[in-house]
Short mmCIF file of C-alpha atoms and ligand atoms in Angstrom, two decimals:
data_model
loop_
_atom_site.label_atom_id
_atom_site.label_comp_id
_atom_site.label_asym_id
_atom_site.label_seq_id
_atom_site.Cartn_x
_atom_site.Cartn_y
_atom_site.Cartn_z
CA UNK A 227 0.00 0.00 0.00
CA UNK A 228 1.31 3.46 -0.91
CA UNK A 229 2.21 5.72 2.00
CA UNK A 230 0.69 9.08 2.85
CA UNK A 231 3.12 11.72 4.03
CA UNK A 232 2.80 14.86 6.15
CA UNK A 233 5.44 17.36 5.11
CA UNK A 234 6.42 19.75 7.91
CA UNK A 235 9.19 21.56 6.02
CA UNK A 236 7.22 24.80 5.56
CA UNK A 237 5.37 24.73 8.86
CA UNK A 238 7.75 26.99 10.84
CA UNK A 239 7.68 24.39 13.58
CA UNK A 240 11.02 25.57 14.97
CA UNK A 241 10.36 29.27 14.51
CA UNK A 242 7.00 28.87 16.26
CA UNK A 243 8.56 26.59 18.85
CA UNK A 244 5.79 24.03 18.70
CA UNK A 245 7.90 21.69 20.83
CA UNK A 246 7.03 23.77 23.86
CA UNK A 247 3.58 22.18 23.59
CA UNK A 248 5.02 18.64 23.74
CA UNK A 249 5.07 18.88 27.52
CA UNK A 250 1.31 18.25 27.48
CA UNK A 251 1.77 14.71 26.08
CA UNK A 252 1.70 12.97 29.46
CA UNK A 253 -1.50 14.64 30.61
CA UNK A 254 -3.21 14.38 27.24
CA UNK A 255 -2.38 10.70 26.70
CA UNK A 256 -3.69 9.88 30.20
CA UNK A 257 -6.88 11.86 29.61
CA UNK A 258 -7.41 10.34 26.18
CA UNK A 259 -7.01 6.78 27.50
CA UNK A 260 -9.42 7.49 30.31
CA UNK A 261 -12.06 8.99 28.03
CA UNK A 262 -11.73 6.16 25.51
CA UNK A 263 -12.23 3.65 28.34
CA UNK A 264 -15.29 5.57 29.53
CA UNK A 265 -16.79 5.44 26.02
CA UNK A 266 -16.55 9.20 25.57
CA UNK A 267 -14.53 9.14 22.34
CA UNK A 268 -16.28 6.57 20.11
CA UNK A 269 -15.09 8.34 16.94
CA UNK A 270 -11.68 6.93 17.83
CA UNK A 271 -12.37 3.57 19.45
CA UNK A 272 -15.36 2.76 17.19
CA UNK A 273 -16.80 0.10 19.52
CA UNK A 274 -19.97 0.00 17.43
CA UNK A 275 -18.24 -0.82 14.14
CA UNK A 276 -18.53 -4.62 13.92
CA UNK A 277 -22.27 -4.49 14.51
CA UNK A 278 -22.72 -1.60 12.11
CA UNK A 279 -20.84 -3.34 9.30
CA UNK A 280 -22.97 -6.41 9.87
CA UNK A 281 -26.17 -4.34 9.79
CA UNK A 282 -25.11 -2.51 6.65
CA UNK A 283 -24.43 -5.75 4.88
CA UNK A 284 -27.87 -6.99 5.87
CA UNK A 285 -29.47 -3.82 4.54
CA UNK A 286 -27.57 -3.64 1.28
CA UNK A 287 -30.12 -5.32 -1.01
CA UNK A 288 -32.96 -3.30 0.43
CA UNK A 289 -31.12 0.03 0.23
CA UNK A 290 -29.78 -0.57 -3.24
CA UNK A 291 -33.25 -1.55 -4.41
CA UNK A 292 -34.01 2.19 -4.54
CA UNK A 293 -32.89 4.43 -7.39
CA UNK A 294 -32.68 7.53 -5.24
CA UNK A 295 -31.62 8.25 -1.70
CA UNK A 296 -32.71 11.56 -0.24
CA UNK A 297 -30.71 12.37 2.87
CA UNK A 298 -32.36 14.79 5.29
CA UNK A 299 -30.10 16.24 7.94
CA UNK A 300 -27.94 19.25 8.70
CA UNK A 301 -24.42 20.05 9.90
CA UNK A 302 -22.48 17.01 11.01
CA UNK A 303 -25.33 14.78 9.92
CA UNK A 304 -24.66 15.42 6.24
CA UNK A 305 -21.31 17.12 5.64
CA UNK A 306 -19.34 13.87 5.75
CA UNK A 307 -21.75 12.20 3.32
CA UNK A 308 -21.49 15.13 0.92
CA UNK A 309 -17.68 15.05 1.04
CA UNK A 310 -17.76 11.32 0.28
CA UNK A 311 -20.27 11.82 -2.53
CA UNK A 312 -18.22 14.49 -4.26
CA UNK A 313 -14.94 12.60 -3.78
CA UNK A 314 -16.02 9.07 -4.63
CA UNK A 315 -19.33 9.27 -6.45
CA UNK A 316 -18.56 12.03 -8.90
CA UNK A 317 -20.38 10.02 -11.61
CA UNK A 318 -23.57 11.69 -10.51
CA UNK A 319 -22.23 15.08 -11.59
CA UNK A 320 -21.11 13.76 -14.94
CA UNK A 321 -23.17 13.96 -18.14
CA UNK A 322 -25.48 11.02 -18.91
CA UNK A 323 -25.39 9.52 -15.42
CA UNK A 324 -28.00 6.79 -15.25
CA UNK A 325 -28.32 6.31 -11.52
CA UNK A 326 -28.35 5.72 -8.67
CA UNK A 327 -28.83 9.27 -7.44
CA UNK A 328 -28.03 10.73 -4.07
CA UNK A 329 -29.64 13.98 -2.90
CA UNK A 330 -29.24 16.03 0.24
CA UNK A 331 -31.82 18.24 1.94
CA UNK A 332 -29.83 20.21 4.49
CA UNK A 333 -31.52 23.56 4.51
CA UNK A 334 -34.82 25.30 4.92
CA UNK A 335 -35.31 26.04 1.25
CA UNK A 336 -38.84 25.72 -0.05
CA UNK A 337 -37.64 25.73 -3.66
CA UNK A 338 -35.27 22.81 -3.22
CA UNK A 339 -37.68 20.77 -1.17
CA UNK A 340 -40.50 21.39 -3.63
CA UNK A 341 -38.34 20.21 -6.46
CA UNK A 342 -37.53 17.01 -4.55
CA UNK A 343 -41.23 16.51 -3.78
CA UNK A 344 -42.32 17.19 -7.35
CA UNK A 345 -39.57 15.52 -9.32
CA UNK A 346 -38.29 12.54 -7.37
CA UNK A 347 -40.09 9.27 -8.17
CA UNK A 348 -41.16 8.75 -4.57
CA UNK A 349 -41.82 5.02 -4.91
CA UNK A 350 -38.19 4.56 -5.93
CA UNK A 351 -36.78 6.92 -3.29
CA UNK A 352 -35.42 5.99 0.10
CA UNK A 353 -35.57 8.92 2.51
CA UNK A 354 -32.77 8.66 5.07
CA UNK A 355 -33.49 11.00 7.96
CA UNK A 356 -30.31 11.56 9.95
CA UNK A 357 -30.41 13.30 13.30
CA UNK A 358 -28.58 12.30 16.45
CA UNK A 359 -30.92 14.32 18.65
CA UNK A 360 -33.90 13.33 16.55
CA UNK A 361 -35.42 16.77 16.93
CA UNK A 362 -33.50 19.23 14.78
CA UNK A 363 -36.16 21.47 13.30
CA UNK A 364 -34.54 21.93 9.87
CA UNK A 365 -34.47 18.15 9.44
CA UNK A 366 -37.77 17.26 11.08
CA UNK A 367 -39.71 19.92 9.19
CA UNK A 368 -38.53 18.41 5.89
CA UNK A 369 -39.48 14.97 7.18
CA UNK A 370 -43.04 16.15 7.93
CA UNK A 371 -43.56 17.45 4.42
CA UNK A 372 -42.06 14.44 2.69
CA UNK A 373 -43.88 11.99 4.95
CA UNK A 374 -47.20 13.58 4.01
CA UNK A 375 -46.44 13.29 0.32
CA UNK A 376 -45.17 9.71 0.68
CA UNK A 377 -48.28 8.67 2.61
CA UNK A 378 -50.47 10.11 -0.12
CA UNK A 379 -48.50 8.50 -2.90
CA UNK A 380 -47.66 5.10 -1.41
CA UNK A 381 -50.52 4.42 0.98
CA UNK A 382 -50.08 2.05 3.90
CA UNK A 383 -46.60 0.91 3.00
CA UNK A 384 -45.11 4.39 2.96
CA UNK A 385 -42.85 3.61 5.93
CA UNK A 386 -40.83 1.16 3.81
CA UNK A 387 -39.32 4.20 2.06
CA UNK A 388 -37.91 5.73 5.24
CA UNK A 389 -34.85 4.85 7.26
CA UNK A 390 -33.84 6.82 10.34
CA UNK A 391 -30.32 7.22 11.68
CA UNK A 392 -30.74 8.46 15.22
CA UNK A 393 -30.09 7.91 18.90
CA UNK A 394 -30.91 4.41 20.05
CA UNK A 395 -33.25 5.43 22.86
CA UNK A 396 -34.27 9.05 22.88
CA UNK A 397 -35.64 11.75 20.63
CA UNK A 398 -38.63 12.34 18.39
CA UNK A 399 -37.30 10.27 15.50
CA UNK A 400 -36.81 7.29 17.79
CA UNK A 401 -40.41 7.64 19.00
CA UNK A 402 -41.62 7.88 15.41
CA UNK A 403 -39.63 4.83 14.40
CA UNK A 404 -41.11 2.78 17.23
CA UNK A 405 -44.62 4.00 16.61
CA UNK A 406 -44.60 3.74 12.83
CA UNK A 407 -42.32 0.71 12.38
CA UNK A 408 -39.64 2.58 10.51
CA UNK A 409 -36.23 0.95 10.01
CA UNK A 410 -33.39 2.52 11.96
CA UNK A 411 -29.66 2.54 12.40
CA UNK A 412 -28.14 3.94 15.56
CA UNK A 413 -25.94 6.93 16.19
CA UNK A 414 -23.83 5.62 19.08
CA UNK A 415 -23.79 7.36 22.45
CA UNK A 416 -21.33 10.25 22.76
CA UNK A 417 -20.83 10.50 19.01
CA UNK A 418 -21.58 14.10 18.05
CA UNK A 419 -22.51 14.95 14.46
CA UNK A 420 -19.16 16.33 13.35
CA UNK A 421 -17.35 13.23 14.60
CA UNK A 422 -19.87 10.80 13.14
CA UNK A 423 -18.89 10.36 9.50
CA UNK A 424 -17.59 6.86 10.20
CA UNK A 425 -20.86 5.70 11.76
CA UNK A 426 -24.16 4.96 10.01
CA UNK A 427 -24.38 8.73 9.46
CA UNK A 428 -21.74 8.60 6.71
CA UNK A 429 -21.55 4.91 5.94
CA UNK A 430 -25.19 4.32 5.04
CA UNK A 431 -25.08 6.95 2.25
CA UNK A 432 -21.64 5.65 1.23
CA UNK A 433 -23.02 2.14 0.89
CA UNK A 434 -25.94 3.38 -1.22
CA UNK A 435 -23.53 5.17 -3.58
CA UNK A 436 -21.31 2.11 -3.92
CA UNK A 437 -18.41 3.79 -2.16
CA UNK A 438 -15.89 1.42 -0.62
CA UNK A 439 -16.90 2.26 2.94
CA UNK A 440 -14.97 -0.65 4.43
CA UNK A 441 -11.70 0.83 3.15
CA UNK A 442 -12.70 4.16 4.60
CA UNK A 443 -13.10 2.53 8.00
CA UNK A 444 -9.86 0.59 7.59
CA UNK A 445 -7.98 3.80 6.80
CA UNK A 446 -9.37 5.56 9.86
CA UNK A 447 -8.69 2.55 12.09
CA UNK A 448 -5.12 2.39 10.84
CA UNK A 449 -4.41 5.88 12.15
CA UNK A 450 -6.67 5.81 15.22
CA UNK A 451 -6.03 2.38 16.71
CA UNK A 452 -2.83 3.39 18.49
CA UNK A 453 -4.72 6.25 20.13
CA UNK A 454 -7.63 4.00 21.10
CA UNK A 455 -5.30 1.44 22.63
CA UNK A 456 -5.29 1.06 26.40
CA UNK A 457 -1.49 1.27 26.22
CA UNK A 458 -1.50 4.81 24.82
CA UNK A 459 1.39 6.72 26.37
CA UNK A 460 3.13 10.03 25.90
CA UNK A 461 5.66 8.60 23.46
CA UNK A 462 3.00 7.14 21.16
CA UNK A 463 1.18 10.45 21.26
CA UNK A 464 4.30 12.43 20.46
CA UNK A 465 4.79 10.30 17.35
CA UNK A 466 1.21 10.62 16.23
CA UNK A 467 0.50 13.10 13.41
CA UNK A 468 -2.72 14.31 15.01
CA UNK A 469 -0.90 15.38 18.16
CA UNK A 470 1.74 17.28 16.25
CA UNK A 471 -0.93 19.01 14.18
CA UNK A 472 -2.67 20.00 17.41
CA UNK A 473 0.58 21.35 18.91
CA UNK A 474 1.17 23.34 15.73
CA UNK A 475 -2.35 24.79 15.70
CA UNK A 476 -2.51 25.57 19.40
CA UNK A 477 0.79 27.43 19.01
CA UNK A 478 -0.41 29.28 15.93
CA UNK A 479 -3.53 30.44 17.74
CA UNK A 480 -1.52 31.68 20.72
CA UNK A 481 0.63 33.68 18.33
CA UNK A 482 -2.35 35.39 16.73
CA UNK A 483 -2.89 33.18 13.68
CA UNK A 484 -6.65 33.17 13.87
CA UNK A 485 -7.42 31.69 10.45
CA UNK A 486 -6.69 28.23 9.14
CA UNK A 487 -6.89 27.55 5.41
CA UNK A 488 -7.77 24.05 4.24
CA UNK A 489 -6.45 24.15 0.67
CA UNK A 490 -7.22 21.05 -1.35
CA UNK A 491 -5.32 20.45 -4.57
CA UNK A 492 -7.35 17.30 -5.03
CA UNK A 493 -10.26 18.98 -6.83
CA UNK A 494 -12.80 16.27 -6.11
CA UNK A 495 -11.98 16.47 -2.42
CA UNK A 496 -13.09 20.09 -2.17
CA UNK A 497 -16.01 19.17 0.10
CA UNK A 498 -13.66 17.68 2.65
CA UNK A 499 -12.90 21.36 3.24
CA UNK A 500 -16.55 21.98 4.20
CA UNK A 501 -16.53 18.91 6.39
CA UNK A 502 -13.33 20.03 8.09
CA UNK A 503 -14.56 23.61 8.48
CA UNK A 504 -17.56 22.45 10.49
CA UNK A 505 -15.50 20.03 12.56
CA UNK A 506 -12.95 22.72 13.40
CA UNK A 507 -15.27 25.70 13.86
CA UNK A 508 -17.97 24.04 15.92
CA UNK A 509 -15.42 22.23 18.06
CA UNK A 510 -12.96 25.03 18.72
CA UNK A 511 -14.73 28.39 18.41
CA UNK A 512 -15.15 28.95 22.13
CA UNK A 513 -14.49 31.54 24.84
CA UNK A 514 -13.09 34.01 22.32
CA UNK A 515 -10.55 31.46 21.12
CA UNK A 516 -10.06 29.38 17.98
CA UNK A 517 -9.07 29.85 14.38
CA UNK A 518 -11.54 30.39 11.57
CA UNK A 519 -11.33 27.52 9.07
CA UNK A 520 -11.33 28.57 5.43
CA UNK A 521 -11.96 25.85 2.86
CA UNK A 522 -10.36 26.46 -0.52
CA UNK A 523 -9.78 24.37 -3.62
CA UNK A 524 -7.01 24.57 -6.17
CA UNK A 525 -6.75 25.62 -8.84
CA UNK A 526 -10.17 27.36 -8.72
CA UNK A 527 -9.51 29.49 -5.66
CA UNK A 528 -6.21 30.78 -7.02
CA UNK A 529 -8.51 33.07 -8.97
CA UNK A 530 -10.68 33.92 -5.99
CA UNK A 531 -9.60 34.13 -2.35
CA UNK A 532 -5.91 33.40 -2.83
CA UNK A 533 -4.95 37.07 -3.14
CA UNK A 534 -6.13 37.55 0.44
CA UNK A 535 -4.24 34.47 1.61
CA UNK A 536 -1.07 35.81 0.03
CA UNK A 537 -1.15 39.49 0.76
CA UNK A 538 -3.91 40.11 3.27
CA UNK A 539 -3.35 40.00 7.04
CA UNK A 540 -0.51 37.66 8.04
CA UNK A 541 -2.78 35.71 10.37
CA UNK A 542 -3.19 32.42 8.49
CA UNK A 543 -1.87 28.91 8.76
CA UNK A 544 -2.60 26.39 6.05
CA UNK A 545 -3.33 22.69 5.74
CA UNK A 546 -2.40 21.90 2.15
CA UNK A 547 -3.67 18.74 0.48
CA UNK A 548 -2.04 17.18 -2.58
CA UNK A 549 -1.91 13.85 -4.40
CA UNK A 550 0.67 13.01 -7.05
CA UNK A 551 -1.25 10.06 -8.38
CA UNK A 552 -4.36 11.88 -9.60
CA UNK A 553 -5.47 10.80 -13.09
CA UNK A 554 -3.33 12.74 -15.56
CA UNK A 555 -5.86 13.00 -18.38
CA UNK A 556 -5.06 13.78 -21.98
CA UNK A 557 -1.83 15.35 -23.13
CA UNK A 558 -1.74 18.64 -25.04
CA UNK A 559 -0.27 17.91 -28.47
CA UNK A 560 1.11 19.85 -31.42
CA UNK A 561 -2.02 21.92 -32.08
CA UNK A 562 -1.14 24.22 -29.17
CA UNK A 563 -0.29 27.84 -30.17
CA UNK A 564 3.33 28.95 -29.49
CA UNK A 565 2.16 31.23 -26.73
CA UNK A 566 1.19 28.14 -24.74
CA UNK A 567 4.03 25.92 -25.93
CA UNK A 568 5.07 25.29 -22.35
CA UNK A 569 2.16 22.89 -21.95
CA UNK A 570 2.91 20.88 -25.12
CA UNK A 571 3.35 17.24 -24.23
CA UNK A 572 2.07 17.92 -20.72
CA UNK A 573 -1.19 16.78 -19.22
CA UNK A 574 -3.87 18.13 -16.90
CA UNK A 575 -2.15 16.21 -14.14
CA UNK A 576 1.07 18.16 -14.80
CA UNK A 577 -0.90 21.39 -14.75
CA UNK A 578 -2.60 20.85 -11.37
CA UNK A 579 0.65 19.58 -9.90
CA UNK A 580 2.58 22.65 -11.07
CA UNK A 581 -0.16 24.99 -9.90
CA UNK A 582 -0.22 23.34 -6.49
CA UNK A 583 3.52 23.64 -6.17
CA UNK A 584 3.43 27.27 -7.25
CA UNK A 585 0.69 28.11 -4.75
CA UNK A 586 2.41 26.27 -1.93
CA UNK A 587 5.68 28.10 -2.57
CA UNK A 588 3.89 31.44 -2.89
CA UNK A 589 2.08 30.90 0.43
CA UNK A 590 5.37 30.05 2.09
CA UNK A 591 7.08 33.06 0.53
CA UNK A 592 4.27 35.21 1.95
CA UNK A 593 4.66 34.01 5.51
CA UNK A 594 1.87 31.44 5.70
CA UNK A 595 3.04 28.52 7.85
CA UNK A 596 1.92 25.43 5.98
CA UNK A 597 1.63 21.69 6.58
CA UNK A 598 1.24 19.55 3.48
CA UNK A 599 -0.72 16.31 3.46
CA UNK A 600 0.67 14.37 0.52
CA UNK A 601 -1.91 11.69 -0.17
CA UNK A 602 -0.48 8.67 -1.95
CA UNK A 603 -3.84 8.00 -3.57
CA UNK A 604 -7.14 9.83 -3.66
CA UNK A 605 -8.77 6.65 -2.35
CA UNK A 606 -11.31 5.82 0.34
CA UNK A 607 -8.55 4.37 2.49
CA UNK A 608 -6.58 7.61 2.32
CA UNK A 609 -9.69 9.65 3.03
CA UNK A 610 -10.34 7.54 6.13
CA UNK A 611 -6.82 8.20 7.32
CA UNK A 612 -7.15 11.93 6.70
CA UNK A 613 -10.46 12.21 8.53
CA UNK A 614 -9.19 10.11 11.44
CA UNK A 615 -6.13 12.30 11.88
CA UNK A 616 -8.14 15.53 11.60
CA UNK A 617 -10.79 14.45 14.11
CA UNK A 618 -8.18 13.44 16.67
CA UNK A 619 -6.19 16.63 16.02
CA UNK A 620 -9.33 18.66 16.69
CA UNK A 621 -9.86 17.01 20.08
CA UNK A 622 -6.22 17.50 21.08
CA UNK A 623 -6.23 21.12 19.95
CA UNK A 624 -9.36 21.81 22.01
CA UNK A 625 -7.83 20.26 25.10
CA UNK A 626 -4.66 22.32 24.64
CA UNK A 627 -6.83 25.44 24.36
CA UNK A 628 -8.61 24.51 27.59
CA UNK A 629 -12.04 24.25 25.97
CA UNK A 630 -14.48 21.40 25.37
CA UNK A 631 -14.24 20.37 21.70
CA UNK A 632 -17.32 18.15 21.88
CA UNK A 633 -20.10 20.63 22.64
CA UNK A 634 -21.38 23.71 20.77
CA UNK A 635 -23.28 25.78 23.36
CA UNK A 636 -23.15 29.13 21.53
CA UNK A 637 -25.31 27.91 18.66
CA UNK A 638 -28.25 27.37 21.00
CA UNK A 639 -29.16 31.03 21.45
CA UNK A 640 -30.14 31.59 17.81
CA UNK A 641 -32.17 28.37 17.87
CA UNK A 642 -34.06 29.42 21.02
CA UNK A 643 -34.80 32.85 19.59
CA UNK A 644 -36.12 31.32 16.36
CA UNK A 645 -38.36 29.02 18.38
CA UNK A 646 -39.60 31.91 20.47
CA UNK A 647 -40.32 33.86 17.31
CA UNK A 648 -42.40 30.94 16.04
CA UNK A 649 -44.40 30.91 19.28
CA UNK A 650 -43.00 27.82 21.02
CA UNK A 651 -44.10 27.28 24.64
CA UNK A 652 -41.99 28.82 27.41
CA UNK A 653 -38.87 30.76 26.39
CA UNK A 654 -40.16 33.88 28.12
CA UNK A 655 -36.74 35.52 28.36
CA UNK A 656 -36.16 35.02 24.63
CA UNK A 657 -39.64 36.38 23.90
CA UNK A 658 -38.86 39.51 25.93
CA UNK A 659 -35.54 39.92 24.12
CA UNK A 660 -37.30 39.53 20.80
CA UNK A 661 -39.85 42.15 21.65
CA UNK A 662 -37.13 44.58 22.69
CA UNK A 663 -35.09 43.83 19.59
CA UNK A 664 -38.00 44.15 17.18
CA UNK A 665 -39.29 47.35 18.74
CA UNK A 666 -35.94 49.09 18.40
CA UNK A 667 -36.02 51.63 15.61
CA UNK A 668 -33.91 50.24 12.74
CA UNK A 669 -31.39 52.33 10.88
CA UNK A 670 -32.26 51.39 7.33
CA UNK A 671 -31.19 52.53 3.90
CA UNK A 672 -32.77 51.89 0.53
CA UNK A 673 -30.48 50.51 -2.16
O1 LIG B 216 -21.72 18.51 14.76
C1 LIG B 216 -22.76 18.64 15.38
O2 LIG B 216 -22.95 18.13 16.51
C2 LIG B 216 -23.92 19.42 14.80
O3 LIG B 216 -23.52 20.09 13.65
C3 LIG B 216 -25.07 18.49 14.45
O4 LIG B 216 -24.63 17.52 13.55
C4 LIG B 216 -26.23 19.26 13.84
O5 LIG B 216 -26.62 20.29 14.70
C5 LIG B 216 -27.41 18.33 13.61
O6 LIG B 216 -27.80 17.73 14.82
P1 LIG B 216 -28.66 16.43 14.83
O7 LIG B 216 -27.85 15.32 14.25
O8 LIG B 216 -28.99 16.20 16.27
O9 LIG B 216 -29.88 16.69 14.00
#
């Protein structure tokens, strides 16, 4: 198997003195072992995996009997699946694709939902409703509308076209599943959305799309098993890429680098940037600390946000993703005008490689500390490794910052205010705040 490499040459690790963070290895390894043993870090130990793989195998004929899967969810419940779709099921975006089709409803957008309701052949569509809490309004409200339509169209057997991925005991979706005999897969305890891509949350859609989800799991296990081991010690941690990435990031943040670019030069992996952005932001944006993740994709974003990366505020670090074994595509032959003669005999692969190298060197020359992930192959196994390392690095970074990387308390306020606005019971304080806010004279301007 080809080897993935993390290249630290341009990371400024000495200049930043990231080694000063290594002193935390004893405490962090002890805490990690303890939390794994207590079942608090299932993204790493994956105690649910054998049963899940068995269940997925049992469901395969049923799931693949549908032409369409419509995934309803939001945030961590869908971002992993979308990244996998774009990376490993790009056929769907290619001309003349003949199915299967995978769709995602992850917003409150009447136009999109209406088009799903009107245009999807509902009898051939499996609706996968994914919500750990089982009560997220953006997800559940879509479920209500689609359920109504399905019931009308399919009659008594409508529930055959639904599958819920949710908590095993609690929440509205669990109650619905029990009451209406809807198939379910579990989101394990203590597995928050943004750490759940390697559970049924990501693997069910992957299975539907024909993605090699077992290799994904194998890749993640290969990088996470030493951390999940009961013998984890400071030395193992110090040699683990996720710990070093955490030391690097925690140091960058302390030194005022409050933005972190995720620059993918594997074009079809662009959505891993969205997945990572949510993982990083929701885990680490706390108590006035953190670094804002910025997903970018080469070469496209060289003509967009790259100017700011290169010559805007010097407050950015960069995770840079490359793969030398991408398909090279056709070569440019003799019909190329002289002006472009430098690409004669070269391929698309040469072009993206050269552009990646140019961008990486330019970022370095402009004082952006950069760590390069050189993926040996743009495969499921490599993606599993990458996601495993990034999830663990996020936890370690949070612990070094002294915050809890598992919760996301700040996002609750907006949700409570929206509920109050819609007239939900209780929430008197929010209702008072709303009244005060809405009665304030607005300073408005016509444009
Ligand atoms: O990462 C997270 O925990 C969140 O982004 C959740 O995934 C998101 O809020 C959706 O929650 P739920 O799965 O409970 O519907």
